[in-house]
PDB file of N, CA and C in Angstrom:
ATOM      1  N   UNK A 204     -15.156  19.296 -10.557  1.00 43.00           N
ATOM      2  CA  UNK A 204     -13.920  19.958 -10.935  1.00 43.00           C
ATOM      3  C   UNK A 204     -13.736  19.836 -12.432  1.00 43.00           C
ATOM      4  N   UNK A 205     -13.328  21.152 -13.451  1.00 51.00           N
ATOM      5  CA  UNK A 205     -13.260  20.513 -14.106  1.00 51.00           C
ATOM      6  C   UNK A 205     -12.216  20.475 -14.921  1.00 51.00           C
ATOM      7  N   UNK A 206     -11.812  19.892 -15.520  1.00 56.00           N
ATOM      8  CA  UNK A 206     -10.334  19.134 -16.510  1.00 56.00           C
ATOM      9  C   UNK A 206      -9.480  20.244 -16.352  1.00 56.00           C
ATOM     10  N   UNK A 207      -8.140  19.916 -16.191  1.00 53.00           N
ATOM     11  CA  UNK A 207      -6.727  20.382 -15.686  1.00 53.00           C
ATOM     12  C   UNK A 207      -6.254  20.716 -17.147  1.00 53.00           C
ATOM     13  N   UNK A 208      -5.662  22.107 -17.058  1.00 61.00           N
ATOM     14  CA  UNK A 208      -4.852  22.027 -18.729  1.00 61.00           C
ATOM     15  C   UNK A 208      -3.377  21.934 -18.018  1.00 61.00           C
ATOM     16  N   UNK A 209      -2.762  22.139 -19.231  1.00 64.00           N
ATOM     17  CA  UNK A 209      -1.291  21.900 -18.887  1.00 64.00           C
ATOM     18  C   UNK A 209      -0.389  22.953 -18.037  1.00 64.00           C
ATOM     19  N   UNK A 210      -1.419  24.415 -18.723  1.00 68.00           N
ATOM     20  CA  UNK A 210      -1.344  25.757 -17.842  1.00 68.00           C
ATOM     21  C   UNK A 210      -1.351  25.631 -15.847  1.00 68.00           C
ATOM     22  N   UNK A 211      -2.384  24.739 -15.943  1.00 64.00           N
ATOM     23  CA  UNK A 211      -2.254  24.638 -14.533  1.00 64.00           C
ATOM     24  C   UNK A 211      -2.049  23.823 -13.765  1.00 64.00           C
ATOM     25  N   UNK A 212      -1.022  22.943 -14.441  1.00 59.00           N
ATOM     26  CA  UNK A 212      -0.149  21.752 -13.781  1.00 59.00           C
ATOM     27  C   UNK A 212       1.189  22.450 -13.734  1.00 59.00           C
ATOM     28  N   UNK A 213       1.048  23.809 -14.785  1.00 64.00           N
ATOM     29  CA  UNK A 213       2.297  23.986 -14.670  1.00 64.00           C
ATOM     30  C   UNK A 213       2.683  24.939 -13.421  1.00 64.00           C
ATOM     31  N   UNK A 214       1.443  25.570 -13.093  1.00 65.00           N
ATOM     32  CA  UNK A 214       0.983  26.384 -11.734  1.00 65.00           C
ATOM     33  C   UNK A 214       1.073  26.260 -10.414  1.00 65.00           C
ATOM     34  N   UNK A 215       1.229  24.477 -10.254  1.00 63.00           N
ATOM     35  CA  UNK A 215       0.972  23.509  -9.297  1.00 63.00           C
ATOM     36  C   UNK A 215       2.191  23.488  -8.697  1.00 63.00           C
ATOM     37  N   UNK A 216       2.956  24.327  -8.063  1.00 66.00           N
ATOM     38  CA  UNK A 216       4.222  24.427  -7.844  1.00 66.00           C
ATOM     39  C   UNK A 216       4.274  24.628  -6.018  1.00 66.00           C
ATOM     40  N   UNK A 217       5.202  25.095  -5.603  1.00 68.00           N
ATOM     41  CA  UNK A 217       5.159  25.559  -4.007  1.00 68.00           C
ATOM     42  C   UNK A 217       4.560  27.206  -3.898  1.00 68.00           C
ATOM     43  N   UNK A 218       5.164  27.908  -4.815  1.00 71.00           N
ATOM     44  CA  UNK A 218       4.425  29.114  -4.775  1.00 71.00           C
ATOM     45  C   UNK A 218       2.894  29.048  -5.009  1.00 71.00           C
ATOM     46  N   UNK A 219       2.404  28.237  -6.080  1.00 65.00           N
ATOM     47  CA  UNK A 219       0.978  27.829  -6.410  1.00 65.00           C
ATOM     48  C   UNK A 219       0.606  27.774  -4.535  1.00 65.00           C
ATOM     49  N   UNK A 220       0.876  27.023  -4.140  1.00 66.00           N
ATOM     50  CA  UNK A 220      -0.101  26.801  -2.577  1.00 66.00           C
ATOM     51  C   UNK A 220       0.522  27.680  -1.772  1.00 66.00           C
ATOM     52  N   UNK A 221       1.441  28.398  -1.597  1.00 71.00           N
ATOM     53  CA  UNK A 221       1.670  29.384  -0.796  1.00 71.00           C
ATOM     54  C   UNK A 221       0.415  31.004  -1.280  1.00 71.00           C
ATOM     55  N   UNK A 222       0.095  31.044  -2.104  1.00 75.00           N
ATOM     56  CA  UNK A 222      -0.522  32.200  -3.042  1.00 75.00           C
ATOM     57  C   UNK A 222      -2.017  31.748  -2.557  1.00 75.00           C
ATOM     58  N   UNK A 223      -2.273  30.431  -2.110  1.00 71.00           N
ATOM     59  CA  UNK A 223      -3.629  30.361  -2.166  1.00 71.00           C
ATOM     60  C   UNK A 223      -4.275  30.856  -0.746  1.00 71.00           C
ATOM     61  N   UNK A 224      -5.399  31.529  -0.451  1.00 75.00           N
ATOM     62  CA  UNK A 224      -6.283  32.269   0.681  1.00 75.00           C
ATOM     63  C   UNK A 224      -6.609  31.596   1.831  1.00 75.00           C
ATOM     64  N   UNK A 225      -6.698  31.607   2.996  1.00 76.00           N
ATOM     65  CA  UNK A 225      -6.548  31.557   4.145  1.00 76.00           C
ATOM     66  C   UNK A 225      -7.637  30.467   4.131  1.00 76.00           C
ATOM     67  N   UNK A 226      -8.963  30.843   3.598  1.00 80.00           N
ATOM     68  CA  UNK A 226     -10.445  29.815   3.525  1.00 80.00           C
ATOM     69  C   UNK A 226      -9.649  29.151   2.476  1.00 80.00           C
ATOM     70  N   UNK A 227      -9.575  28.928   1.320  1.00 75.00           N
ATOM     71  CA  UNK A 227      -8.933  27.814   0.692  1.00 75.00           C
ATOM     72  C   UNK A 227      -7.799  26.824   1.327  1.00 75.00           C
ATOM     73  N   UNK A 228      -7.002  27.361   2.184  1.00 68.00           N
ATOM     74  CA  UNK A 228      -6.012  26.625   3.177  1.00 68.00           C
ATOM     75  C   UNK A 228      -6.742  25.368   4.066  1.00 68.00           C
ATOM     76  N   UNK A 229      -7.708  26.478   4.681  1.00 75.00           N
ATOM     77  CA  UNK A 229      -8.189  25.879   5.818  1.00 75.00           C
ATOM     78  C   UNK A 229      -9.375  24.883   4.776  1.00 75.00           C
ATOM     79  N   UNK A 230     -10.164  25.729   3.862  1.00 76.00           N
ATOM     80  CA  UNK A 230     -10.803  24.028   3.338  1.00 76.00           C
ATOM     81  C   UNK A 230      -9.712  22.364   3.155  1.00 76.00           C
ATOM     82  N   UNK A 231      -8.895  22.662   2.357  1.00 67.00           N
ATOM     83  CA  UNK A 231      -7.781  21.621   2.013  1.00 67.00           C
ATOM     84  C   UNK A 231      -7.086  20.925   3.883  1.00 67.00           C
ATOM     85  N   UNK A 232      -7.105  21.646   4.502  1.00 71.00           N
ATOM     86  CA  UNK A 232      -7.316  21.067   6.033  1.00 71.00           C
ATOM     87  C   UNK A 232      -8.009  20.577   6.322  1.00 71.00           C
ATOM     88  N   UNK A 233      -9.169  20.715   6.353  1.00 76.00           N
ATOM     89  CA  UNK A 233     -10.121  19.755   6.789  1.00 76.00           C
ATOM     90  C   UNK A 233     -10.677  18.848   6.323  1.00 76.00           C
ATOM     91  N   UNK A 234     -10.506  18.965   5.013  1.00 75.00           N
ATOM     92  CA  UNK A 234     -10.102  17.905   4.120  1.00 75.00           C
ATOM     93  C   UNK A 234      -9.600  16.893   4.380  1.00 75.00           C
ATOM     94  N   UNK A 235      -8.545  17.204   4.468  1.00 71.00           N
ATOM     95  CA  UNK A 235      -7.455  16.234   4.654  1.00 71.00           C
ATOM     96  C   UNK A 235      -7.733  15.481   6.533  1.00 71.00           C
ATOM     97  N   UNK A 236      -8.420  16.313   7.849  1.00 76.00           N
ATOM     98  CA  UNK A 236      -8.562  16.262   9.230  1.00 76.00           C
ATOM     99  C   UNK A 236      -9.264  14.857   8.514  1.00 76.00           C
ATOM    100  N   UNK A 237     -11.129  15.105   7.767  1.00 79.00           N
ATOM    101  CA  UNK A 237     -11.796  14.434   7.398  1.00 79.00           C
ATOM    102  C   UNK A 237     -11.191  13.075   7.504  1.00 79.00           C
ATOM    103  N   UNK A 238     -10.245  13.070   5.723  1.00 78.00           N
ATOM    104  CA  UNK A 238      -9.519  11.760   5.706  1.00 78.00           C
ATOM    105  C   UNK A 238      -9.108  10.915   6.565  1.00 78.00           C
ATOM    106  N   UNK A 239      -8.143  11.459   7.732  1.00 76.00           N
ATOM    107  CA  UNK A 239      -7.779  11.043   8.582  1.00 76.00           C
ATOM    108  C   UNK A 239      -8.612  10.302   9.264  1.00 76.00           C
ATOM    109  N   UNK A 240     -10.248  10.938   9.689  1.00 82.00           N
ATOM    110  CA  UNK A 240     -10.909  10.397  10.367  1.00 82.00           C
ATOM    111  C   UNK A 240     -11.438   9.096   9.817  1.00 82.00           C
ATOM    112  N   UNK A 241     -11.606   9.437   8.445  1.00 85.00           N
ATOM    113  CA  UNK A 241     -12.275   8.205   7.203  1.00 85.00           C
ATOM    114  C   UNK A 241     -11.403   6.649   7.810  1.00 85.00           C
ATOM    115  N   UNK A 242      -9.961   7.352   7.848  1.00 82.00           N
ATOM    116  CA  UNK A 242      -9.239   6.340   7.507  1.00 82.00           C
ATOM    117  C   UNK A 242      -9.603   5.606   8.834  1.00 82.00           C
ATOM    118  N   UNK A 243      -8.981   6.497   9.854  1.00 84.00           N
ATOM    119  CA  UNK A 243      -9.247   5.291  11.617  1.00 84.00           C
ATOM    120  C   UNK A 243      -9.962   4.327  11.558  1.00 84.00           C
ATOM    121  N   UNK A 244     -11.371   5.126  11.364  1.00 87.00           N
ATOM    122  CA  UNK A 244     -13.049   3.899  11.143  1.00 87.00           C
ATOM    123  C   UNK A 244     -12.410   3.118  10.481  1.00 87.00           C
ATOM    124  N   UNK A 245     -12.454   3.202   9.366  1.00 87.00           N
ATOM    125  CA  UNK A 245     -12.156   1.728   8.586  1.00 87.00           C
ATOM    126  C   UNK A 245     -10.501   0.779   8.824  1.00 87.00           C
ATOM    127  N   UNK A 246      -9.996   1.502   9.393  1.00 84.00           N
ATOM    128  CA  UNK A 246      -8.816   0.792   9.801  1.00 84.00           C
ATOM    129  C   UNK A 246      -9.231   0.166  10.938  1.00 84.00           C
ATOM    130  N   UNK A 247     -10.066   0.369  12.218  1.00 86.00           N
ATOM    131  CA  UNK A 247     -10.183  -0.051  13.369  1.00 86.00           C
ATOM    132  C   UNK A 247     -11.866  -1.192  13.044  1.00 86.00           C
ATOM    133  N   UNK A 248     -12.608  -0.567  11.753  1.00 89.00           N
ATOM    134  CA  UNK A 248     -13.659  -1.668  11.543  1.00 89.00           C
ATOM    135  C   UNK A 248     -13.114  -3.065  10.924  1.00 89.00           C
ATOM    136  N   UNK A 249     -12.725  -2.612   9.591  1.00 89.00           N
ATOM    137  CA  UNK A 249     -11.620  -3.758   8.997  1.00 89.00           C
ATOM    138  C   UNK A 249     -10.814  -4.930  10.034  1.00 89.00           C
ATOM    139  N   UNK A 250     -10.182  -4.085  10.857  1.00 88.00           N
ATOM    140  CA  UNK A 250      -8.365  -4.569  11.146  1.00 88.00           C
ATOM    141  C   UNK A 250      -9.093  -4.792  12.910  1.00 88.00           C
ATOM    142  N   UNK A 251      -9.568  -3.958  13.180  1.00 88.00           N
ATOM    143  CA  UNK A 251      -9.449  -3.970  15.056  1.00 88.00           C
ATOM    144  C   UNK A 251      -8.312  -2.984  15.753  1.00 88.00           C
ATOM    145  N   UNK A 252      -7.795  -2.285  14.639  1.00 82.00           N
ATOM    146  CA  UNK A 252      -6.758  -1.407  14.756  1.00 82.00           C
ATOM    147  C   UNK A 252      -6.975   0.128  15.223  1.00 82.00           C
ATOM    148  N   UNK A 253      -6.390   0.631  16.657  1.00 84.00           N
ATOM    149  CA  UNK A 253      -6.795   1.329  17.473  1.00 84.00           C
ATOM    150  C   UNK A 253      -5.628   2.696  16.927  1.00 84.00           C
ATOM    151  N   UNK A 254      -5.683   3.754  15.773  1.00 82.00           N
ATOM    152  CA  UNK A 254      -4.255   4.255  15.546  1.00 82.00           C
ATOM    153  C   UNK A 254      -5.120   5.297  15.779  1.00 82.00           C
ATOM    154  N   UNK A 255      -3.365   6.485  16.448  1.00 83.00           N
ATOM    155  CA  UNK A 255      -4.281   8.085  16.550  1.00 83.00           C
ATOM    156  C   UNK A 255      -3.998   8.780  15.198  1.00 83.00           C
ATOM    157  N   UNK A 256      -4.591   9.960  15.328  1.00 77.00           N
ATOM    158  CA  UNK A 256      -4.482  10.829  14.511  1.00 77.00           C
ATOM    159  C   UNK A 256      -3.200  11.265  14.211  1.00 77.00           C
ATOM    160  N   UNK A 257      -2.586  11.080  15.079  1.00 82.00           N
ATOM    161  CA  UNK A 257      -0.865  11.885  15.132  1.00 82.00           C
ATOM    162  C   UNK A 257       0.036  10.379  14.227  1.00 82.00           C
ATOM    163  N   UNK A 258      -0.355   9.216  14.741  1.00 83.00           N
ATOM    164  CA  UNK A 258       0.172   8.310  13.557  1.00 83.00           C
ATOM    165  C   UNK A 258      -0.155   8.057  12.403  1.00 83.00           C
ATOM    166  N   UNK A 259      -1.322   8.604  11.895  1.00 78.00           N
ATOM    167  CA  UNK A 259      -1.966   8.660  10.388  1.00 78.00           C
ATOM    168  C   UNK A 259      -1.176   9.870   9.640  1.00 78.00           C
ATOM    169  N   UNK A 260      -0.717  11.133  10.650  1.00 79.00           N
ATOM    170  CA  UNK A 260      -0.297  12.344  10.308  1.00 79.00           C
ATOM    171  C   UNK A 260       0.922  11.884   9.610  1.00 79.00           C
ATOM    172  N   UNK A 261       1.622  10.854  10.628  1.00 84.00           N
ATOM    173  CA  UNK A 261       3.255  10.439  10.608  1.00 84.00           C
ATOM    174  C   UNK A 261       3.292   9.962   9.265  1.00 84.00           C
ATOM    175  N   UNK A 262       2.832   9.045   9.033  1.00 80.00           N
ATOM    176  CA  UNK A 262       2.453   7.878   7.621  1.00 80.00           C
ATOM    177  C   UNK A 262       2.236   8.609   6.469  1.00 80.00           C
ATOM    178  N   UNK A 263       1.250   9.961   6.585  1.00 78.00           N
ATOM    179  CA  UNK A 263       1.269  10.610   5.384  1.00 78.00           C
ATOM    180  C   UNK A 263       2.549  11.623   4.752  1.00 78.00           C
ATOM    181  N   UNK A 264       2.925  11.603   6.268  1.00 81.00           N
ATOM    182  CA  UNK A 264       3.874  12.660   6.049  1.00 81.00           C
ATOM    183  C   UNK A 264       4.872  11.965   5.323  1.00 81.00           C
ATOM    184  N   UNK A 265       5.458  10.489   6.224  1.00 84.00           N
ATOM    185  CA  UNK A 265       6.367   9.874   5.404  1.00 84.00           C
ATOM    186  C   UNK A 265       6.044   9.357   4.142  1.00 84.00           C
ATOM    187  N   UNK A 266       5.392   9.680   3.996  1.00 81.00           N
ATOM    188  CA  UNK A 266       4.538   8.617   2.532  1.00 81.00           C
ATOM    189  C   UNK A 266       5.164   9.974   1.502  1.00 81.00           C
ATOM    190  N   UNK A 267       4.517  11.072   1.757  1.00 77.00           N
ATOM    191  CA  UNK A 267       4.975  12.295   0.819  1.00 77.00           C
ATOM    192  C   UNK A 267       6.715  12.472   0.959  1.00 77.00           C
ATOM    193  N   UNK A 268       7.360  12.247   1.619  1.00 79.00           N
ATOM    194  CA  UNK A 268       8.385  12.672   1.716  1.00 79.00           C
ATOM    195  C   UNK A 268       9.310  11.610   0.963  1.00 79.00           C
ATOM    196  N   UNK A 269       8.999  10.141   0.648  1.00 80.00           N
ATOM    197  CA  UNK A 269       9.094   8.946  -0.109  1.00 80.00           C
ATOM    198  C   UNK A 269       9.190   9.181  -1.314  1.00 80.00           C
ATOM    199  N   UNK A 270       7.890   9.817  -1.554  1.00 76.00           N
ATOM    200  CA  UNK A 270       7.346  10.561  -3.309  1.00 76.00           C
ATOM    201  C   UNK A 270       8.050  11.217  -3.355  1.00 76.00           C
ATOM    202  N   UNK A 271       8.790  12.178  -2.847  1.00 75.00           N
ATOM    203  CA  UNK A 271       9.169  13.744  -3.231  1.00 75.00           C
ATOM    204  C   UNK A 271       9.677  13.465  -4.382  1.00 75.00           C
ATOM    205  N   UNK A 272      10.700  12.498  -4.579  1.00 74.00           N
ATOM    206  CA  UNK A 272      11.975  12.674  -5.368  1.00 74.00           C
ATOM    207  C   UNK A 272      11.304  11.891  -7.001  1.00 74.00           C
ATOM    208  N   UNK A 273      10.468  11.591  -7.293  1.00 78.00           N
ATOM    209  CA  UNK A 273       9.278  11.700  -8.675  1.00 78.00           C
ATOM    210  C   UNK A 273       8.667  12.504  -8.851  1.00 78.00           C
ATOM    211  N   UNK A 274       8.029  13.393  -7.834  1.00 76.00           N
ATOM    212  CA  UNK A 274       7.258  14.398  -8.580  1.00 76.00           C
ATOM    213  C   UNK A 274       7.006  15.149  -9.130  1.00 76.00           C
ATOM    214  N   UNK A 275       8.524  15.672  -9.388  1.00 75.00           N
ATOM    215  CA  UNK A 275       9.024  16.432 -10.524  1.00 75.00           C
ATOM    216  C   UNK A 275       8.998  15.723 -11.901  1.00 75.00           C
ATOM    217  N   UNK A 276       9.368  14.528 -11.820  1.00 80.00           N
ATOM    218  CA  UNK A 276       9.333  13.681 -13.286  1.00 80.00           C
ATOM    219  C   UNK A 276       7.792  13.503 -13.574  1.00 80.00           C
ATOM    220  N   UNK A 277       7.091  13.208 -12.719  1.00 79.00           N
ATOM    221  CA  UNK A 277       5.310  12.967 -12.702  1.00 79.00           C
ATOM    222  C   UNK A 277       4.689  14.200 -13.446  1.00 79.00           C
ATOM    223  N   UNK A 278       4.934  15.297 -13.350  1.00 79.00           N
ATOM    224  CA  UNK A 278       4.470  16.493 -13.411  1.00 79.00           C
ATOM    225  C   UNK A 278       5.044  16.887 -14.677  1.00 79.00           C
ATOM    226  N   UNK A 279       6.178  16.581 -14.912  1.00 81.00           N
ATOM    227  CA  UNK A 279       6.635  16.847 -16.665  1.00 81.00           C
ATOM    228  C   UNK A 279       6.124  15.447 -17.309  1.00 81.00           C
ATOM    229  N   UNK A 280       5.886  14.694 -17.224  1.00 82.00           N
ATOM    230  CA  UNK A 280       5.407  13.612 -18.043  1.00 82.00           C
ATOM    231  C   UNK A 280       3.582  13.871 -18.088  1.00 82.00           C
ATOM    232  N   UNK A 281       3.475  14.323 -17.143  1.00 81.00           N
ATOM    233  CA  UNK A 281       1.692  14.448 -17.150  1.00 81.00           C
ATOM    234  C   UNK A 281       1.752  15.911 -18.200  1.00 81.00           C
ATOM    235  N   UNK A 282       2.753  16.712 -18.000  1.00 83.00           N
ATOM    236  CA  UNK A 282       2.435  18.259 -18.693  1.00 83.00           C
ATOM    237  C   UNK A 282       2.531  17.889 -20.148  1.00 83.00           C
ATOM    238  N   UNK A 283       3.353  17.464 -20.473  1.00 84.00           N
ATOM    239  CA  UNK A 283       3.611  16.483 -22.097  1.00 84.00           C
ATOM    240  C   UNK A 283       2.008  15.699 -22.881  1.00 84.00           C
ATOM    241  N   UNK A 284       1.249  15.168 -21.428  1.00 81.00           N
ATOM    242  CA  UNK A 284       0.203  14.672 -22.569  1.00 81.00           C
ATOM    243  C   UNK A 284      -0.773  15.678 -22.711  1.00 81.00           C
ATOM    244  N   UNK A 285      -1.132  15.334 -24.089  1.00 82.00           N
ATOM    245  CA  UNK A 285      -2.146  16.282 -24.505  1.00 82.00           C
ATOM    246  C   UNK A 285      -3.900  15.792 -23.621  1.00 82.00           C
ATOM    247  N   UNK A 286      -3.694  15.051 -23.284  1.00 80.00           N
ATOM    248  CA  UNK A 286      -5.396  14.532 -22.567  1.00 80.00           C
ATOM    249  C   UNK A 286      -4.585  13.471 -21.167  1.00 80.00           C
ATOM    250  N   UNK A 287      -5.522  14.351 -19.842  1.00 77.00           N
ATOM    251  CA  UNK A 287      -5.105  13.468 -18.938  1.00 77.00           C
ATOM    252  C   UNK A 287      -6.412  13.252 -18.234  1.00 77.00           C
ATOM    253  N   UNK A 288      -6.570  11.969 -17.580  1.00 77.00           N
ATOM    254  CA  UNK A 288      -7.784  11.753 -16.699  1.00 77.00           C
ATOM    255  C   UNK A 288      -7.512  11.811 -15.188  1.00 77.00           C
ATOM    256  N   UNK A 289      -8.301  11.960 -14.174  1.00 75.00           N
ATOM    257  CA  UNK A 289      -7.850  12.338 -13.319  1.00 75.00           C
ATOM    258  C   UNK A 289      -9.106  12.185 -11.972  1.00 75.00           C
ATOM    259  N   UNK A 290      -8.841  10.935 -11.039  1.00 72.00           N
ATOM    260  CA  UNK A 290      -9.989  10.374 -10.239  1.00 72.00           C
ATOM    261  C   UNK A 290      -9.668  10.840  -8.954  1.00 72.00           C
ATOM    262  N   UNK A 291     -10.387  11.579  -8.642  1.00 68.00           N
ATOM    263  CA  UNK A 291      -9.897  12.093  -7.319  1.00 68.00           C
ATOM    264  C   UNK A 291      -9.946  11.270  -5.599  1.00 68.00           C
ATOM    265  N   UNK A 292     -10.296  10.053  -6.114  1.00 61.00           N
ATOM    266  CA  UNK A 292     -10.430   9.336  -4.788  1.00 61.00           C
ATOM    267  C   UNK A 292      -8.795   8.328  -4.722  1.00 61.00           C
TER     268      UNK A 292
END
């Protein structure tokens, strides 16, 4: 991927992902199905911890819904610097 300008952080909005194509949707889905699966294994290798998919769903969901109320400040403070780095794991 390569380096984000400020143009397209500023893009990164709700319309930004509503605008994006049906195969781009569904990649970022399975994506994310993937994760889910990543996570179980190592939660149940680690821990011994038996969780479904529908409670990993719950956790992310609440996890984003936690964030909401920064990410507006995140997104003007990141648009402000002139050089940002950015690790996608």
């Amino acid at each position: 991927m390569g380096r984000l300008t400020k143009e397209d952080l500023a893009q990164m909005n709700e319309a930004y992902f509503e605008s994006l194509d049906h195969e781009r949707l569904v990649k970022v889905a399975s994506n994310l199905l993937n994760l889910g699966i990543n996570l179980i294994e190592r939660l149940s290798y680690w821990l011994g911890l038996d969780i479904s998919v529908g409670t990993i769903d719950r956790c992310i969901r609440e996890a984003g819904v936690a964030c909401f109320p920064v990410v507006e400040q995140l997104i003007e403070e990141i648009q402000k610097e002139e050089l940002i780095h950015i690790d996608e794991t």
